[in-house]
PDB file of C-alpha atoms in Angstrom:
ATOM      1  CA  MET A1493    -228.439-189.022 -27.397  1.00  0.00           C
ATOM      2  CA  LEU A1494    -229.230-188.661 -30.766  1.00  0.00           C
ATOM      3  CA  THR A1495    -232.512-189.710 -31.897  1.00  0.00           C
ATOM      4  CA  ARG A1496    -233.572-190.741 -35.091  1.00  0.00           C
ATOM      5  CA  ARG A1497    -235.722-187.096 -35.793  1.00  0.00           C
ATOM      6  CA  ALA A1498    -232.835-185.012 -34.569  1.00  0.00           C
ATOM      7  CA  PHE A1499    -230.710-186.678 -37.240  1.00  0.00           C
ATOM      8  CA  MET A1500    -232.829-186.582 -39.899  1.00  0.00           C
ATOM      9  CA  ALA A1501    -233.439-182.763 -38.687  1.00  0.00           C
ATOM     10  CA  ALA A1502    -229.675-182.734 -39.194  1.00  0.00           C
ATOM     11  CA  ALA A1503    -229.490-184.627 -42.786  1.00  0.00           C
ATOM     12  CA  SER A1504    -231.988-182.405 -44.078  1.00  0.00           C
ATOM     13  CA  ALA A1505    -230.307-178.992 -43.079  1.00  0.00           C
ATOM     14  CA  ALA A1506    -226.850-180.311 -44.454  1.00  0.00           C
ATOM     15  CA  SER A1507    -228.586-181.480 -47.954  1.00  0.00           C
ATOM     16  CA  LEU A1508    -229.664-177.725 -48.498  1.00  0.00           C
ATOM     17  CA  ALA A1509    -227.069-176.466 -47.706  1.00  0.00           C
ATOM     18  CA  ALA A1510    -224.778-178.539 -49.933  1.00  0.00           C
ATOM     19  CA  CYS A1511    -228.021-177.293 -52.748  1.00  0.00           C
ATOM     20  CA  ALA A1512    -227.466-173.564 -51.878  1.00  0.00           C
ATOM     21  CA  PRO A1513    -226.524-171.815 -53.922  1.00  0.00           C
ATOM     22  CA  GLN A1514    -222.260-170.830 -53.638  1.00  0.00           C
ATOM     23  CA  PRO A1515    -220.472-167.687 -53.995  1.00  0.00           C
ATOM     24  CA  PRO A1516    -218.124-167.459 -57.119  1.00  0.00           C
ATOM     25  CA  GLU A1517    -214.567-167.541 -57.023  1.00  0.00           C
ATOM     26  CA  ALA A1518    -212.668-164.371 -57.350  1.00  0.00           C
ATOM     27  CA  LEU A1519    -211.587-164.344 -61.688  1.00  0.00           C
ATOM     28  CA  PRO A1520    -207.858-163.562 -61.645  1.00  0.00           C
ATOM     29  CA  PRO A1521    -207.223-160.136 -62.661  1.00  0.00           C
ATOM     30  CA  PRO A1522    -207.315-159.332 -66.774  1.00  0.00           C
ATOM     31  CA  PRO A1523    -203.197-159.527 -67.952  1.00  0.00           C
ATOM     32  CA  PRO A1524    -202.141-156.308 -68.561  1.00  0.00           C
ATOM     33  CA  PRO A1525    -202.196-155.000 -71.943  1.00  0.00           C
ATOM     34  CA  PRO A1526    -198.982-155.362 -74.640  1.00  0.00           C
ATOM     35  CA  MET A1527    -196.275-152.563 -75.098  1.00  0.00           C
ATOM     36  CA  PRO A1528    -197.507-151.597 -78.666  1.00  0.00           C
ATOM     37  CA  ALA A1529    -194.086-153.469 -80.561  1.00  0.00           C
ATOM     38  CA  ARG A1530    -192.566-150.200 -81.012  1.00  0.00           C
ATOM     39  CA  TYR A1531    -192.157-149.821 -77.579  1.00  0.00           C
ATOM     40  CA  GLY A1532    -189.447-152.653 -77.553  1.00  0.00           C
ATOM     41  CA  ALA A1533    -185.664-152.754 -77.215  1.00  0.00           C
ATOM     42  CA  LEU A1534    -183.432-150.881 -79.439  1.00  0.00           C
ATOM     43  CA  PHE A1535    -180.872-152.481 -80.834  1.00  0.00           C
ATOM     44  CA  THR A1536    -180.329-149.991 -83.548  1.00  0.00           C
ATOM     45  CA  GLU A1537    -178.539-146.978 -81.320  1.00  0.00           C
ATOM     46  CA  PRO A1538    -175.431-146.258 -80.144  1.00  0.00           C
ATOM     47  CA  HIS A1539    -176.452-147.463 -76.593  1.00  0.00           C
ATOM     48  CA  PRO A1540    -179.023-150.666 -75.370  1.00  0.00           C
ATOM     49  CA  VAL A1541    -182.282-148.672 -74.900  1.00  0.00           C
ATOM     50  CA  PRO A1542    -184.658-151.452 -72.795  1.00  0.00           C
ATOM     51  CA  ALA A1543    -188.611-152.259 -73.865  1.00  0.00           C
ATOM     52  CA  VAL A1544    -190.998-150.784 -71.702  1.00  0.00           C
ATOM     53  CA  PRO A1545    -192.021-153.555 -69.326  1.00  0.00           C
ATOM     54  CA  ASP A1546    -196.397-154.290 -70.001  1.00  0.00           C
ATOM     55  CA  GLY A1547    -198.265-153.474 -67.066  1.00  0.00           C
ATOM     56  CA  ILE A1548    -196.250-149.748 -65.836  1.00  0.00           C
ATOM     57  CA  VAL A1549    -197.329-147.362 -68.611  1.00  0.00           C
ATOM     58  CA  ASP A1550    -201.668-146.757 -68.971  1.00  0.00           C
ATOM     59  CA  PRO A1551    -202.574-147.368 -72.381  1.00  0.00           C
ATOM     60  CA  ILE A1552    -203.557-143.378 -72.492  1.00  0.00           C
ATOM     61  CA  LEU A1553    -200.253-142.229 -72.009  1.00  0.00           C
ATOM     62  CA  TRP A1554    -198.678-144.303 -74.852  1.00  0.00           C
ATOM     63  CA  GLY A1555    -197.569-142.513 -78.299  1.00  0.00           C
ATOM     64  CA  GLN A1556    -201.176-142.137 -80.807  1.00  0.00           C
ATOM     65  CA  GLU A1557    -202.361-140.324 -82.664  1.00  0.00           C
ATOM     66  CA  VAL A1558    -205.951-138.453 -81.853  1.00  0.00           C
ATOM     67  CA  GLU A1559    -208.108-135.713 -82.763  1.00  0.00           C
ATOM     68  CA  ASN A1560    -206.198-132.096 -82.599  1.00  0.00           C
ATOM     69  CA  PRO A1561    -206.935-129.898 -79.874  1.00  0.00           C
ATOM     70  CA  PHE A1562    -204.926-127.174 -81.110  1.00  0.00           C
ATOM     71  CA  PRO A1563    -206.255-126.699 -84.483  1.00  0.00           C
ATOM     72  CA  PHE A1564    -205.228-122.831 -84.832  1.00  0.00           C
ATOM     73  CA  GLU A1565    -201.808-124.183 -84.775  1.00  0.00           C
ATOM     74  CA  ALA A1566    -199.456-125.022 -87.562  1.00  0.00           C
ATOM     75  CA  PRO A1567    -198.868-128.744 -88.945  1.00  0.00           C
ATOM     76  CA  GLY A1568    -195.574-129.156 -86.623  1.00  0.00           C
ATOM     77  CA  THR A1569    -195.717-127.167 -83.166  1.00  0.00           C
ATOM     78  CA  ILE A1570    -195.241-129.269 -80.415  1.00  0.00           C
ATOM     79  CA  VAL A1571    -197.806-128.053 -78.131  1.00  0.00           C
ATOM     80  CA  VAL A1572    -196.253-129.178 -74.500  1.00  0.00           C
ATOM     81  CA  ASP A1573    -199.955-128.926 -71.848  1.00  0.00           C
ATOM     82  CA  PRO A1574    -197.613-129.934 -67.679  1.00  0.00           C
ATOM     83  CA  ASP A1575    -200.861-129.952 -66.596  1.00  0.00           C
ATOM     84  CA  ALA A1576    -202.290-132.945 -68.295  1.00  0.00           C
ATOM     85  CA  ALA A1577    -198.723-134.861 -68.787  1.00  0.00           C
ATOM     86  CA  PHE A1578    -199.095-134.192 -72.908  1.00  0.00           C
ATOM     87  CA  LEU A1579    -196.847-133.439 -75.222  1.00  0.00           C
ATOM     88  CA  HIS A1580    -198.647-132.810 -79.011  1.00  0.00           C
ATOM     89  CA  LEU A1581    -196.293-132.973 -81.805  1.00  0.00           C
ATOM     90  CA  ILE A1582    -199.124-131.330 -84.646  1.00  0.00           C
ATOM     91  CA  THR A1583    -199.498-133.045 -87.683  1.00  0.00           C
ATOM     92  CA  ALA A1584    -202.548-132.297 -90.087  1.00  0.00           C
ATOM     93  CA  PRO A1585    -205.568-129.360 -89.391  1.00  0.00           C
ATOM     94  CA  ASP A1586    -207.566-132.111 -87.094  1.00  0.00           C
ATOM     95  CA  ARG A1587    -204.406-134.381 -86.518  1.00  0.00           C
ATOM     96  CA  ALA A1588    -201.909-134.399 -83.806  1.00  0.00           C
ATOM     97  CA  LEU A1589    -199.516-137.628 -82.159  1.00  0.00           C
ATOM     98  CA  ARG A1590    -199.610-137.238 -78.550  1.00  0.00           C
ATOM     99  CA  TYR A1591    -197.423-138.563 -76.231  1.00  0.00           C
ATOM    100  CA  GLY A1592    -197.119-138.944 -72.564  1.00  0.00           C
ATOM    101  CA  VAL A1593    -194.336-137.366 -70.881  1.00  0.00           C
ATOM    102  CA  SER A1594    -194.023-136.741 -66.903  1.00  0.00           C
ATOM    103  CA  VAL A1595    -192.448-133.313 -65.472  1.00  0.00           C
ATOM    104  CA  GLY A1596    -189.935-131.987 -63.975  1.00  0.00           C
ATOM    105  CA  ALA A1597    -189.916-128.587 -61.188  1.00  0.00           C
ATOM    106  CA  ALA A1598    -188.476-126.862 -64.319  1.00  0.00           C
ATOM    107  CA  GLY A1599    -191.309-128.412 -66.849  1.00  0.00           C
ATOM    108  CA  PHE A1600    -193.895-125.906 -64.210  1.00  0.00           C
ATOM    109  CA  GLY A1601    -191.445-123.475 -64.051  1.00  0.00           C
ATOM    110  CA  TRP A1602    -191.604-121.452 -67.723  1.00  0.00           C
ATOM    111  CA  ASN A1603    -194.368-121.362 -70.095  1.00  0.00           C
ATOM    112  CA  GLY A1604    -195.039-119.211 -73.539  1.00  0.00           C
ATOM    113  CA  THR A1605    -193.895-119.780 -76.931  1.00  0.00           C
ATOM    114  CA  ALA A1606    -190.624-120.647 -78.217  1.00  0.00           C
ATOM    115  CA  ARG A1607    -188.207-121.997 -81.096  1.00  0.00           C
ATOM    116  CA  LEU A1608    -186.893-125.704 -81.235  1.00  0.00           C
ATOM    117  CA  GLN A1609    -182.971-124.128 -81.931  1.00  0.00           C
ATOM    118  CA  PHE A1610    -181.508-127.522 -81.966  1.00  0.00           C
ATOM    119  CA  ARG A1611    -181.631-131.515 -81.488  1.00  0.00           C
ATOM    120  CA  ARG A1612    -179.347-133.796 -79.987  1.00  0.00           C
ATOM    121  CA  LYS A1613    -178.774-137.489 -80.197  1.00  0.00           C
ATOM    122  CA  TRP A1614    -177.497-138.738 -76.919  1.00  0.00           C
ATOM    123  CA  PRO A1615    -176.905-135.224 -75.684  1.00  0.00           C
ATOM    124  CA  VAL A1616    -173.987-134.236 -72.815  1.00  0.00           C
ATOM    125  CA  TRP A1617    -175.622-133.683 -69.686  1.00  0.00           C
ATOM    126  CA  LYS A1618    -174.258-130.738 -67.740  1.00  0.00           C
ATOM    127  CA  ALA A1619    -174.897-130.195 -64.178  1.00  0.00           C
ATOM    128  CA  PRO A1620    -176.375-126.658 -63.466  1.00  0.00           C
ATOM    129  CA  ASP A1621    -174.074-125.172 -60.482  1.00  0.00           C
ATOM    130  CA  SER A1622    -176.965-124.774 -58.199  1.00  0.00           C
ATOM    131  CA  MET A1623    -177.432-128.703 -58.606  1.00  0.00           C
ATOM    132  CA  ILE A1624    -174.127-129.296 -57.357  1.00  0.00           C
ATOM    133  CA  ALA A1625    -174.592-126.678 -54.552  1.00  0.00           C
ATOM    134  CA  ARG A1626    -177.340-129.562 -53.087  1.00  0.00           C
ATOM    135  CA  ARG A1627    -175.552-132.660 -54.841  1.00  0.00           C
ATOM    136  CA  PRO A1628    -172.010-131.961 -54.855  1.00  0.00           C
ATOM    137  CA  GLU A1629    -171.440-135.966 -56.559  1.00  0.00           C
ATOM    138  CA  PHE A1630    -172.029-134.428 -59.542  1.00  0.00           C
ATOM    139  CA  ALA A1631    -169.261-132.017 -60.137  1.00  0.00           C
ATOM    140  CA  PRO A1632    -167.162-134.025 -61.900  1.00  0.00           C
ATOM    141  CA  TYR A1633    -170.210-133.613 -64.757  1.00  0.00           C
ATOM    142  CA  SER A1634    -170.639-129.667 -64.160  1.00  0.00           C
ATOM    143  CA  VAL A1635    -170.044-127.165 -67.437  1.00  0.00           C
ATOM    144  CA  ALA A1636    -166.205-126.607 -66.223  1.00  0.00           C
ATOM    145  CA  ASN A1637    -165.883-130.520 -66.887  1.00  0.00           C
ATOM    146  CA  GLY A1638    -167.701-130.897 -69.954  1.00  0.00           C
ATOM    147  CA  GLY A1639    -170.421-133.086 -68.298  1.00  0.00           C
ATOM    148  CA  MET A1640    -171.783-136.105 -68.609  1.00  0.00           C
ATOM    149  CA  PRO A1641    -170.994-138.076 -71.991  1.00  0.00           C
ATOM    150  CA  GLY A1642    -174.711-139.770 -73.501  1.00  0.00           C
ATOM    151  CA  GLY A1643    -175.310-143.097 -72.819  1.00  0.00           C
ATOM    152  CA  PRO A1644    -176.717-145.140 -69.952  1.00  0.00           C
ATOM    153  CA  GLY A1645    -177.688-143.117 -66.701  1.00  0.00           C
ATOM    154  CA  ASN A1646    -177.412-139.602 -68.474  1.00  0.00           C
ATOM    155  CA  PRO A1647    -180.410-137.509 -68.118  1.00  0.00           C
ATOM    156  CA  LEU A1648    -181.027-136.357 -71.008  1.00  0.00           C
ATOM    157  CA  GLY A1649    -181.816-140.016 -72.424  1.00  0.00           C
ATOM    158  CA  ALA A1650    -181.861-141.213 -76.058  1.00  0.00           C
ATOM    159  CA  ARG A1651    -181.910-137.455 -77.269  1.00  0.00           C
ATOM    160  CA  ALA A1652    -182.891-134.160 -76.410  1.00  0.00           C
ATOM    161  CA  LEU A1653    -184.549-130.455 -77.855  1.00  0.00           C
ATOM    162  CA  TYR A1654    -183.672-127.167 -76.704  1.00  0.00           C
ATOM    163  CA  LEU A1655    -185.921-124.290 -76.665  1.00  0.00           C
ATOM    164  CA  PHE A1656    -184.242-120.670 -77.151  1.00  0.00           C
ATOM    165  CA  GLN A1657    -187.185-117.550 -76.781  1.00  0.00           C
ATOM    166  CA  ASN A1658    -185.844-114.357 -79.516  1.00  0.00           C
ATOM    167  CA  GLY A1659    -182.293-116.099 -79.409  1.00  0.00           C
ATOM    168  CA  GLN A1660    -181.989-117.022 -75.620  1.00  0.00           C
ATOM    169  CA  ASP A1661    -181.583-120.188 -74.055  1.00  0.00           C
ATOM    170  CA  THR A1662    -184.966-120.810 -72.267  1.00  0.00           C
ATOM    171  CA  LEU A1663    -182.759-123.938 -70.051  1.00  0.00           C
ATOM    172  CA  TYR A1664    -186.103-125.037 -70.976  1.00  0.00           C
ATOM    173  CA  ARG A1665    -185.841-128.798 -72.316  1.00  0.00           C
ATOM    174  CA  ILE A1666    -187.702-131.923 -73.994  1.00  0.00           C
ATOM    175  CA  HIS A1667    -185.685-134.929 -73.524  1.00  0.00           C
ATOM    176  CA  GLY A1668    -185.899-139.281 -72.478  1.00  0.00           C
ATOM    177  CA  ALA A1669    -185.041-141.171 -69.870  1.00  0.00           C
ATOM    178  CA  CYS A1670    -188.777-141.469 -68.269  1.00  0.00           C
ATOM    179  CA  GLU A1671    -188.693-144.379 -66.243  1.00  0.00           C
ATOM    180  CA  PRO A1672    -191.891-146.300 -67.449  1.00  0.00           C
ATOM    181  CA  LYS A1673    -193.127-146.036 -64.000  1.00  0.00           C
ATOM    182  CA  TYR A1674    -193.038-141.917 -63.350  1.00  0.00           C
ATOM    183  CA  LEU A1675    -194.921-141.264 -66.412  1.00  0.00           C
ATOM    184  CA  GLY A1676    -198.012-138.979 -66.780  1.00  0.00           C
ATOM    185  CA  LYS A1677    -196.632-137.865 -62.725  1.00  0.00           C
ATOM    186  CA  ALA A1678    -194.426-134.878 -61.380  1.00  0.00           C
ATOM    187  CA  VAL A1679    -191.048-135.353 -60.503  1.00  0.00           C
ATOM    188  CA  SER A1680    -188.840-133.486 -58.630  1.00  0.00           C
ATOM    189  CA  SER A1681    -186.124-132.678 -61.685  1.00  0.00           C
ATOM    190  CA  GLY A1682    -185.678-132.181 -64.885  1.00  0.00           C
ATOM    191  CA  CYS A1683    -187.806-130.620 -67.310  1.00  0.00           C
ATOM    192  CA  ILE A1684    -190.377-132.310 -69.857  1.00  0.00           C
ATOM    193  CA  ARG A1685    -189.478-136.363 -69.824  1.00  0.00           C
ATOM    194  CA  MET A1686    -190.457-138.984 -72.321  1.00  0.00           C
ATOM    195  CA  LEU A1687    -189.652-142.711 -72.433  1.00  0.00           C
ATOM    196  CA  ASP A1688    -186.092-143.232 -74.810  1.00  0.00           C
ATOM    197  CA  GLN A1689    -188.755-144.955 -77.775  1.00  0.00           C
ATOM    198  CA  ASP A1690    -191.178-141.772 -77.730  1.00  0.00           C
ATOM    199  CA  VAL A1691    -188.159-138.820 -77.796  1.00  0.00           C
ATOM    200  CA  ILE A1692    -186.284-140.331 -81.115  1.00  0.00           C
ATOM    201  CA  ASP A1693    -189.628-140.254 -82.972  1.00  0.00           C
ATOM    202  CA  LEU A1694    -190.266-137.506 -81.928  1.00  0.00           C
ATOM    203  CA  HIS A1695    -187.114-135.867 -82.529  1.00  0.00           C
ATOM    204  CA  ASP A1696    -187.224-137.333 -86.138  1.00  0.00           C
ATOM    205  CA  ARG A1697    -190.095-135.644 -86.842  1.00  0.00           C
ATOM    206  CA  VAL A1698    -189.468-132.077 -85.935  1.00  0.00           C
ATOM    207  CA  GLN A1699    -187.265-129.778 -87.749  1.00  0.00           C
ATOM    208  CA  ASP A1700    -184.546-127.389 -85.851  1.00  0.00           C
ATOM    209  CA  GLY A1701    -186.713-124.189 -86.171  1.00  0.00           C
ATOM    210  CA  GLY A1702    -189.862-125.122 -85.183  1.00  0.00           C
ATOM    211  CA  LYS A1703    -192.626-123.789 -82.931  1.00  0.00           C
ATOM    212  CA  VAL A1704    -192.790-124.980 -79.799  1.00  0.00           C
ATOM    213  CA  VAL A1705    -196.049-123.864 -77.639  1.00  0.00           C
ATOM    214  CA  VAL A1706    -195.932-124.753 -73.122  1.00  0.00           C
ATOM    215  CA  MET A1707    -198.525-123.606 -71.689  1.00  0.00           C
ATOM    216  CA  ALA A1708    -198.979-121.905 -68.373  1.00  0.00           C
ATOM    217  CA  SER A1709    -199.513-124.256 -65.026  1.00  0.00           C
ATOM    218  CA  LEU A1710    -202.790-123.979 -63.634  1.00  0.00           C
ATOM    219  CA  ARG A1711    -201.360-126.240 -60.404  1.00  0.00           C
ATOM    220  CA  HIS A1712    -198.084-127.332 -58.881  1.00  0.00           C
ATOM    221  CA  ALA A1713    -198.944-131.127 -58.982  1.00  0.00           C
ATOM    222  CA  PRO A1714    -196.706-132.310 -55.872  1.00  0.00           C
ATOM    223  CA  PHE A1715    -193.351-133.989 -57.010  1.00  0.00           C
ATOM    224  CA  GLU A1716    -193.809-137.752 -56.241  1.00  0.00           C
ATOM    225  CA  GLN A1717    -190.582-138.971 -56.759  1.00  0.00           C
ATOM    226  CA  PRO A1718    -187.281-137.304 -56.596  1.00  0.00           C
ATOM    227  CA  TYR A1719    -185.341-137.942 -60.235  1.00  0.00           C
TER     228      TYR A1719
END
């Protein structure tokens, strides 16, 4: 049987509980920063270039002007750092444009100083024989068959820069077709992949014959995804 004393004690406890501070409700996470306008869809190209969605690419990987970390290199030089997943274009003794990249197996497999022999818009991709041996479905795109025409689905994307050393093709490429979710990561194939918006910008800023420095990798990152 509930006595008056027990009733009053229960009421007092309930009152104290009601007055106790309550833990704050968890706030929803802030929305991701919007991508800069230059990463919007491009409608002036021969083939569609979709917009880069918000919230997928870390802002540190956005193309941006930075202090030049290679002041001993002349303006116009490209410096690729596979381990940092950055490509720098030197623009002045103290300034550079930095782009985020993803690095394929071939991107870790060669280093040195090369020349930008030539550039191509919406380049043809020719599957190497070693790839066809692993992936016979790529045989229609072999060198003998003329390769895959430029366009959506082409592994080189909207632009490609071809590196030569002592007049010989290094087979090292800087090119587009990087899926945004892989930017900054090591992937299983390709060389140096950039977002199509970034590789278009880089293509238009450099000149054939320019110097390209590919730094040696000090580590071999595990490949996150087949590409």
